[in-house]
CSV table of N, CA and C in Angstrom, one decimal:
chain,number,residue,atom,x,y,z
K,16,UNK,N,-42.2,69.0,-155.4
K,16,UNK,CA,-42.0,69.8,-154.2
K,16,UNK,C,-41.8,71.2,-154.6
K,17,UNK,N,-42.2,71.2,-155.4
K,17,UNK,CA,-42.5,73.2,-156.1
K,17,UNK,C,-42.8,74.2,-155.0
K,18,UNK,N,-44.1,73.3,-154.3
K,18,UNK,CA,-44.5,74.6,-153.4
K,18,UNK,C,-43.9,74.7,-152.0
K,19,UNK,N,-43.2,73.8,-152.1
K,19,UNK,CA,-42.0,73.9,-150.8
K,19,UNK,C,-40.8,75.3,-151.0
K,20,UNK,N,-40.8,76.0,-149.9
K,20,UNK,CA,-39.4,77.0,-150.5
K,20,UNK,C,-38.5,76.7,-149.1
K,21,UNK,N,-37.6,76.6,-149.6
K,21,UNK,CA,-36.2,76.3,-148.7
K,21,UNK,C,-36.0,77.3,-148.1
K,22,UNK,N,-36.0,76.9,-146.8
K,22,UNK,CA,-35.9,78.3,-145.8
K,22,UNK,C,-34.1,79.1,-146.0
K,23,UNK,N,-34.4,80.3,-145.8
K,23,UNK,CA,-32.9,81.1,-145.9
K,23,UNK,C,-32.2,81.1,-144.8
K,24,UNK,N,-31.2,81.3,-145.2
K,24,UNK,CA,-30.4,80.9,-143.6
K,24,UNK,C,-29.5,82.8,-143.7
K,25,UNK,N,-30.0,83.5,-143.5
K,25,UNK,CA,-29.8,84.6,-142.9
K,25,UNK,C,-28.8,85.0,-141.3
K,26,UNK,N,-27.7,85.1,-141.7
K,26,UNK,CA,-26.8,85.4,-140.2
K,26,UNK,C,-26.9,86.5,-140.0
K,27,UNK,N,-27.6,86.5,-138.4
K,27,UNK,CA,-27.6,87.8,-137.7
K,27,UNK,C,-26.6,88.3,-137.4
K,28,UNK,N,-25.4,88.0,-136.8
K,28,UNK,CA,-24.2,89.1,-136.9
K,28,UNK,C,-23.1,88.5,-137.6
K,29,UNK,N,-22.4,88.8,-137.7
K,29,UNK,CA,-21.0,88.4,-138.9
K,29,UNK,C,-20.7,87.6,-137.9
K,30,UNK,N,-19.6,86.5,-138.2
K,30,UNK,CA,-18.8,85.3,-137.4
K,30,UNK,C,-17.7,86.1,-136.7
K,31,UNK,N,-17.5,87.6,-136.5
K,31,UNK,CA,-16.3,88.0,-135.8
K,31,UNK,C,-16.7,88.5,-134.5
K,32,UNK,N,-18.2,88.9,-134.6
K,32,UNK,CA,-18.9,89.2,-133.3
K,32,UNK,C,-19.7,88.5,-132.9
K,33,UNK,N,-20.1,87.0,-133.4
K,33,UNK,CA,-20.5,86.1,-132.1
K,33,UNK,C,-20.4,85.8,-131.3
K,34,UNK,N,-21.3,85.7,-130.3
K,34,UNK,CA,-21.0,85.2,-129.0
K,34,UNK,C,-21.0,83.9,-129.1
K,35,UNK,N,-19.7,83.1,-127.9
K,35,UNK,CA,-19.9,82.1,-128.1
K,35,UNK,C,-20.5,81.7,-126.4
K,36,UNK,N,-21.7,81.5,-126.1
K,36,UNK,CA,-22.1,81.5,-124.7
K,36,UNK,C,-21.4,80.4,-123.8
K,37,UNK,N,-21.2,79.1,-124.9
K,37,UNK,CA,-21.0,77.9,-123.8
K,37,UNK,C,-19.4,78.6,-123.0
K,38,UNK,N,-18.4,78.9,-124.2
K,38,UNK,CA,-17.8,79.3,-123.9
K,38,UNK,C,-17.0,81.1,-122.8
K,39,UNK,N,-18.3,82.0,-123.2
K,39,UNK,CA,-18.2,82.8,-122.2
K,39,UNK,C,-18.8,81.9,-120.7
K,40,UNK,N,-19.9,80.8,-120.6
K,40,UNK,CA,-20.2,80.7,-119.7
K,40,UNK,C,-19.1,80.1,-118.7
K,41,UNK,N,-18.0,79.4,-119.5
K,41,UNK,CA,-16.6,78.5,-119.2
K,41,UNK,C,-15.7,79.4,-118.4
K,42,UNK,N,-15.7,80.3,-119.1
K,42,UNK,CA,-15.0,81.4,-118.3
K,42,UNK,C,-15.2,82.1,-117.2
K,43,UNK,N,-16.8,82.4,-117.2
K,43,UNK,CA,-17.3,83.2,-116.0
K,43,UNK,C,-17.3,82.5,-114.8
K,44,UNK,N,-17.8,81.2,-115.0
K,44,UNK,CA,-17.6,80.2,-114.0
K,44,UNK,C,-16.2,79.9,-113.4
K,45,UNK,N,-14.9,80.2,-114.4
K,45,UNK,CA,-13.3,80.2,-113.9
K,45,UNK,C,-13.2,81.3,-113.4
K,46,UNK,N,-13.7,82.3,-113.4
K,46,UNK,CA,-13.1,83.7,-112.9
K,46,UNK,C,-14.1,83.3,-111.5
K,47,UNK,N,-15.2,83.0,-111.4
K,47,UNK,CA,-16.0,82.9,-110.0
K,47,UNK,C,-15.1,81.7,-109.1
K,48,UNK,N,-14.8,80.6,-109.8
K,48,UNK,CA,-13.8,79.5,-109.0
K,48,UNK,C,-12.7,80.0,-108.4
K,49,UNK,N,-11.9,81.2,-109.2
K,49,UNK,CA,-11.1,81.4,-109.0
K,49,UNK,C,-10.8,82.9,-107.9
K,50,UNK,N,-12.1,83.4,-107.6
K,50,UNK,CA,-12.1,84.2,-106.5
K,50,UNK,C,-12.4,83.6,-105.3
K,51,UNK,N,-13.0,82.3,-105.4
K,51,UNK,CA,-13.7,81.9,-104.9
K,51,UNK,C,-12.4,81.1,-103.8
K,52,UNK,N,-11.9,80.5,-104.4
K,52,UNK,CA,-10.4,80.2,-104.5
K,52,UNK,C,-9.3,80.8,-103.7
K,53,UNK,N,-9.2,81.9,-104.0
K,53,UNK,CA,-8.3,83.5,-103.3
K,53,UNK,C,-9.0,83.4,-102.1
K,54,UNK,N,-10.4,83.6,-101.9
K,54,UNK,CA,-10.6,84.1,-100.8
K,54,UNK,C,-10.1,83.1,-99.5
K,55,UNK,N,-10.3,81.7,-100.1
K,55,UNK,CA,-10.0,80.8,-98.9
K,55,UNK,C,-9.0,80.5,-99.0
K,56,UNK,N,-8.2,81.2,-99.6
K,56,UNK,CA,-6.8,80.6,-99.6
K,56,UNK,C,-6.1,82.1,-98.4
K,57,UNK,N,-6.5,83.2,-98.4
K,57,UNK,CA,-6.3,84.4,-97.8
K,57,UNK,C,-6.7,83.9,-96.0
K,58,UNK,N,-8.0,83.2,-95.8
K,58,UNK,CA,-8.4,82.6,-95.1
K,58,UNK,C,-7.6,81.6,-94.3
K,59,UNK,N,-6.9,80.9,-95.3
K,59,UNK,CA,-5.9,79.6,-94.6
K,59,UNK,C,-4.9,80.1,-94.6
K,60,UNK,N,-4.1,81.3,-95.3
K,60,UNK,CA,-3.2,81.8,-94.7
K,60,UNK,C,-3.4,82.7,-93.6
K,61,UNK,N,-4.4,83.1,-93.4
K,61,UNK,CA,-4.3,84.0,-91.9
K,61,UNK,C,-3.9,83.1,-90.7
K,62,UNK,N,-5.6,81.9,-90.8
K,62,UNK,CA,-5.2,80.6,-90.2
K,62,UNK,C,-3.9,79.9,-89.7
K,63,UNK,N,-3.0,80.1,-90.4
K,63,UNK,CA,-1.8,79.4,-90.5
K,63,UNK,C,-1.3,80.1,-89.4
K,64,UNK,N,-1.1,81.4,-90.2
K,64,UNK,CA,-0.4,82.3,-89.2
K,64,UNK,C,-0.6,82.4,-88.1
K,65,UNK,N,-1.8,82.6,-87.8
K,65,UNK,CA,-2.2,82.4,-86.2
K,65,UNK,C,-1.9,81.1,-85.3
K,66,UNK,N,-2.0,80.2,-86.2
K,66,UNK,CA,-1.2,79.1,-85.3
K,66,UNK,C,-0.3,79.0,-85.0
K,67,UNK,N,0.6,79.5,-86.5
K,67,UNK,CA,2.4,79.9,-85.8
K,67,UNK,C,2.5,80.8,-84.4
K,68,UNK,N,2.1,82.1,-84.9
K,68,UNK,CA,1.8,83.5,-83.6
K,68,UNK,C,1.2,82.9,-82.0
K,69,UNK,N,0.8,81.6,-82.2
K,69,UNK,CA,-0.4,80.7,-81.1
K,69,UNK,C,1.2,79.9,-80.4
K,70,UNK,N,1.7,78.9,-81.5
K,70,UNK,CA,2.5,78.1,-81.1
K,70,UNK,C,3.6,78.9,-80.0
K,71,UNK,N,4.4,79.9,-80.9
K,71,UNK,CA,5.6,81.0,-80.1
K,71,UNK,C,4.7,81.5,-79.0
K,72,UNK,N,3.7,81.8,-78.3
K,72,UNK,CA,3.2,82.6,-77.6
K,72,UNK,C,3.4,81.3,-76.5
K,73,UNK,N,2.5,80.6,-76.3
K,73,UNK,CA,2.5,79.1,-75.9
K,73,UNK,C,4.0,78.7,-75.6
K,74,UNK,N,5.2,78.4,-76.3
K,74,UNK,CA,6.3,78.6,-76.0
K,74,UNK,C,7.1,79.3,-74.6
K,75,UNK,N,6.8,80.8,-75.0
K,75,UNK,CA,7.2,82.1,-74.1
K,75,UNK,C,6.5,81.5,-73.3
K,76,UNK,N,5.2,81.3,-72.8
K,76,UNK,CA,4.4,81.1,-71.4
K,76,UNK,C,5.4,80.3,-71.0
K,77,UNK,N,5.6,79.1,-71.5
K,77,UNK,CA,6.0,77.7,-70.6
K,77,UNK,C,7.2,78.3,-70.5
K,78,UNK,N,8.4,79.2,-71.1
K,78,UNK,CA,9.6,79.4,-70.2
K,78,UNK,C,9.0,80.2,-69.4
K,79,UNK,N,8.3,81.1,-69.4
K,79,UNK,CA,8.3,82.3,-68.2
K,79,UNK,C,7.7,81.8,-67.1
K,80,UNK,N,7.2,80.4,-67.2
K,80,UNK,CA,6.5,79.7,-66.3
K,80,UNK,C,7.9,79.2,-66.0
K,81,UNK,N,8.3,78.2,-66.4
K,81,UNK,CA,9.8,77.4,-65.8
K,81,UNK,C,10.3,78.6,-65.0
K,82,UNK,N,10.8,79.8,-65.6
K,82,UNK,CA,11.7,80.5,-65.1
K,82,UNK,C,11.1,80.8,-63.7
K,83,UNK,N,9.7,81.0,-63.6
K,83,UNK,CA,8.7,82.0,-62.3
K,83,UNK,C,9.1,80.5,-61.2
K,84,UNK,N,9.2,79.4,-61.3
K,84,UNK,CA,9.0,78.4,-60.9
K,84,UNK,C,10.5,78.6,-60.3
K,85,UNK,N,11.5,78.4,-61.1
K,85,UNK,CA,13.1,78.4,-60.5
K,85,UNK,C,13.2,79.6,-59.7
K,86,UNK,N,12.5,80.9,-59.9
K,86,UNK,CA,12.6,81.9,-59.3
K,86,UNK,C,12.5,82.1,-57.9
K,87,UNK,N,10.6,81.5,-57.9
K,87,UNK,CA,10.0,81.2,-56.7
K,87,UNK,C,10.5,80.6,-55.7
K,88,UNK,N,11.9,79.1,-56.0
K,88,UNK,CA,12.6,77.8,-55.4
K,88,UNK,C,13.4,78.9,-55.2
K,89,UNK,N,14.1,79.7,-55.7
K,89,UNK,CA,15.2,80.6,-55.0
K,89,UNK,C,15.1,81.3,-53.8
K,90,UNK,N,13.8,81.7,-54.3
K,90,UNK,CA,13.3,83.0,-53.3
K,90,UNK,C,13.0,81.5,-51.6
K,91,UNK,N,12.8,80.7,-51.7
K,91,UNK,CA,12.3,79.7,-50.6
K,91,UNK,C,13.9,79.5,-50.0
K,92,UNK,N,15.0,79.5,-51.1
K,92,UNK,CA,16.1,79.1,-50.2
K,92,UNK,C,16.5,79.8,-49.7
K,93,UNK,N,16.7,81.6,-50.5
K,93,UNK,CA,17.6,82.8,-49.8
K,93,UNK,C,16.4,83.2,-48.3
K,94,UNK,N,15.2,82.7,-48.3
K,94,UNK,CA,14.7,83.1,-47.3
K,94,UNK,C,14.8,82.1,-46.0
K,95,UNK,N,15.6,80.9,-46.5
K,95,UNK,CA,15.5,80.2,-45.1
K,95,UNK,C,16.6,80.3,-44.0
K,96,UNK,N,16.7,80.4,-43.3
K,96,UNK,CA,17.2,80.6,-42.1
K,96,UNK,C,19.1,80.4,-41.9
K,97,UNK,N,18.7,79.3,-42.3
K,97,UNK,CA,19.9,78.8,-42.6
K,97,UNK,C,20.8,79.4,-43.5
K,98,UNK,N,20.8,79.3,-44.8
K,98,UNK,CA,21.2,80.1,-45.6
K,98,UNK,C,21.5,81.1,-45.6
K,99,UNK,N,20.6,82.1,-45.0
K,99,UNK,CA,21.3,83.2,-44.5
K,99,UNK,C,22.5,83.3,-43.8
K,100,UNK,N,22.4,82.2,-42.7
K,100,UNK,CA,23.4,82.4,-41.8
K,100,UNK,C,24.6,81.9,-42.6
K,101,UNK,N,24.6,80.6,-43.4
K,101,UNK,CA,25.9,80.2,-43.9
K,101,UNK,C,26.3,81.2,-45.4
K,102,UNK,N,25.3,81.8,-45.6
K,102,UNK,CA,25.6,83.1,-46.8
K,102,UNK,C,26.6,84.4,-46.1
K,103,UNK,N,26.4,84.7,-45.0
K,103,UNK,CA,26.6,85.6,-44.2
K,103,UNK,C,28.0,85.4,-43.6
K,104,UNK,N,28.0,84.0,-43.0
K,104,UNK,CA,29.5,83.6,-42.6
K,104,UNK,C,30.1,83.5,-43.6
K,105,UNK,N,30.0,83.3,-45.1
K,105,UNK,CA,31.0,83.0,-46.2
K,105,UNK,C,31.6,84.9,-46.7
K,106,UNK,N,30.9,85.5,-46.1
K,106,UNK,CA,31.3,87.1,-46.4
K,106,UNK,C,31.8,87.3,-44.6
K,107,UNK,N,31.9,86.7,-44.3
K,107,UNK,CA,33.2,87.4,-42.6
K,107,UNK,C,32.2,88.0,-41.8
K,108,UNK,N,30.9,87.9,-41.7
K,108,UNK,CA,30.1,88.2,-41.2
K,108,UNK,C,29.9,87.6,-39.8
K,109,UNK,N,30.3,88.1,-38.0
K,109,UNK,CA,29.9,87.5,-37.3
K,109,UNK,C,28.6,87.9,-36.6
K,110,UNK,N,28.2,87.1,-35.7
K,110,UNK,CA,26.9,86.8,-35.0
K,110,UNK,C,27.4,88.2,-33.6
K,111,UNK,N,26.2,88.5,-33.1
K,111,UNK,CA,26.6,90.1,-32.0
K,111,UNK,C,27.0,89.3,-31.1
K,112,UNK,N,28.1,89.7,-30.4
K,112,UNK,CA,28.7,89.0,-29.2
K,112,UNK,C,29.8,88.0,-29.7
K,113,UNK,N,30.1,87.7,-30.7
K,113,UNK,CA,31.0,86.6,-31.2
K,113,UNK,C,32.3,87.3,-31.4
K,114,UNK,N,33.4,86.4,-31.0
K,114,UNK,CA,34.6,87.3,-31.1
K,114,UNK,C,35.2,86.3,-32.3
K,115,UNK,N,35.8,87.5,-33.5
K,115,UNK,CA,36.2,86.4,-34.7
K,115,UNK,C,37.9,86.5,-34.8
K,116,UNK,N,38.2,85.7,-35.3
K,116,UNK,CA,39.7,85.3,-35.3
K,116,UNK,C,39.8,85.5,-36.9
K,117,UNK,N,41.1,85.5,-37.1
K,117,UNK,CA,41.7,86.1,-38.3
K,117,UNK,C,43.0,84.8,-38.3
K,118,UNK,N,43.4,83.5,-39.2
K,118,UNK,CA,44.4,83.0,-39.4
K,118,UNK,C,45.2,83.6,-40.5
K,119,UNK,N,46.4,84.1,-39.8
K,119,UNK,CA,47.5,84.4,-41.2
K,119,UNK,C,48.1,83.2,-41.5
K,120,UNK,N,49.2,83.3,-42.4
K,120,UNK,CA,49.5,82.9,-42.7
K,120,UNK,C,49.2,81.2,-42.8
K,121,UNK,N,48.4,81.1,-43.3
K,121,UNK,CA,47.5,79.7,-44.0
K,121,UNK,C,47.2,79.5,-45.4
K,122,UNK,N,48.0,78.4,-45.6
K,122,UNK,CA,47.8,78.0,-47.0
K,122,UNK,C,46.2,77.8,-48.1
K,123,UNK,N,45.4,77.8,-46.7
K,123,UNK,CA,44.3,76.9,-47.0
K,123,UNK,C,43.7,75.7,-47.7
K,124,UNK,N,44.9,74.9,-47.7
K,124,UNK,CA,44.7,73.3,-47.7
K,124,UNK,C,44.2,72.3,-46.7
């Protein structure tokens, strides 16, 4: 095997500047996972938030609805007829033509 020559193994760059691809490719792919990552995580925290800011909002309505409701029932009693008049007699209030009396000395028992 004379006329066989053993091929040279000739290194193109020194062992401190090779690239190692599998391994850059390992990385490039972690740094894209990992933006990838942030973004939807920025996403589900907005999300979140909105639902909190959704829930309290939702909240406020249904009291300011209870309250419009108790308001409304108020406004139905001080405008009935009645009430007036027994509102009006509890402040010494009489009717035109009515002659009112005054009891002194009453324990009010």
């Amino acid at each position: 095997m004379a006329g066989r020559a053993t091929p040279r193994h000739v290194p193109l760059r020194s062992a401190a500047i090779r690239v190692r691809w599998e391994r850059l490719g390992r990385v490039a792919l972690l740094v894209v996972l990992g933006a990838v990552v942030a973004v939807y995580a920025e996403h589900a925290v907005s999300y979140l938030s909105t639902r909190t800011q959704n829930a309290r909002q939702n909240a406020i309505v249904r009291s300011l609805e209870l309250r419009h409701a108790q308001l409304e029932q108020s406004e139905r009693t001080l405008n009935d007829p009645t009430t007036i008049i027994r509102r009006a007699r509890q402040l010494g209030m009489t009717r035109a033509g009515e002659q009112p009396y005054v009891l002194t000395g009453h324990s009010g028992r």
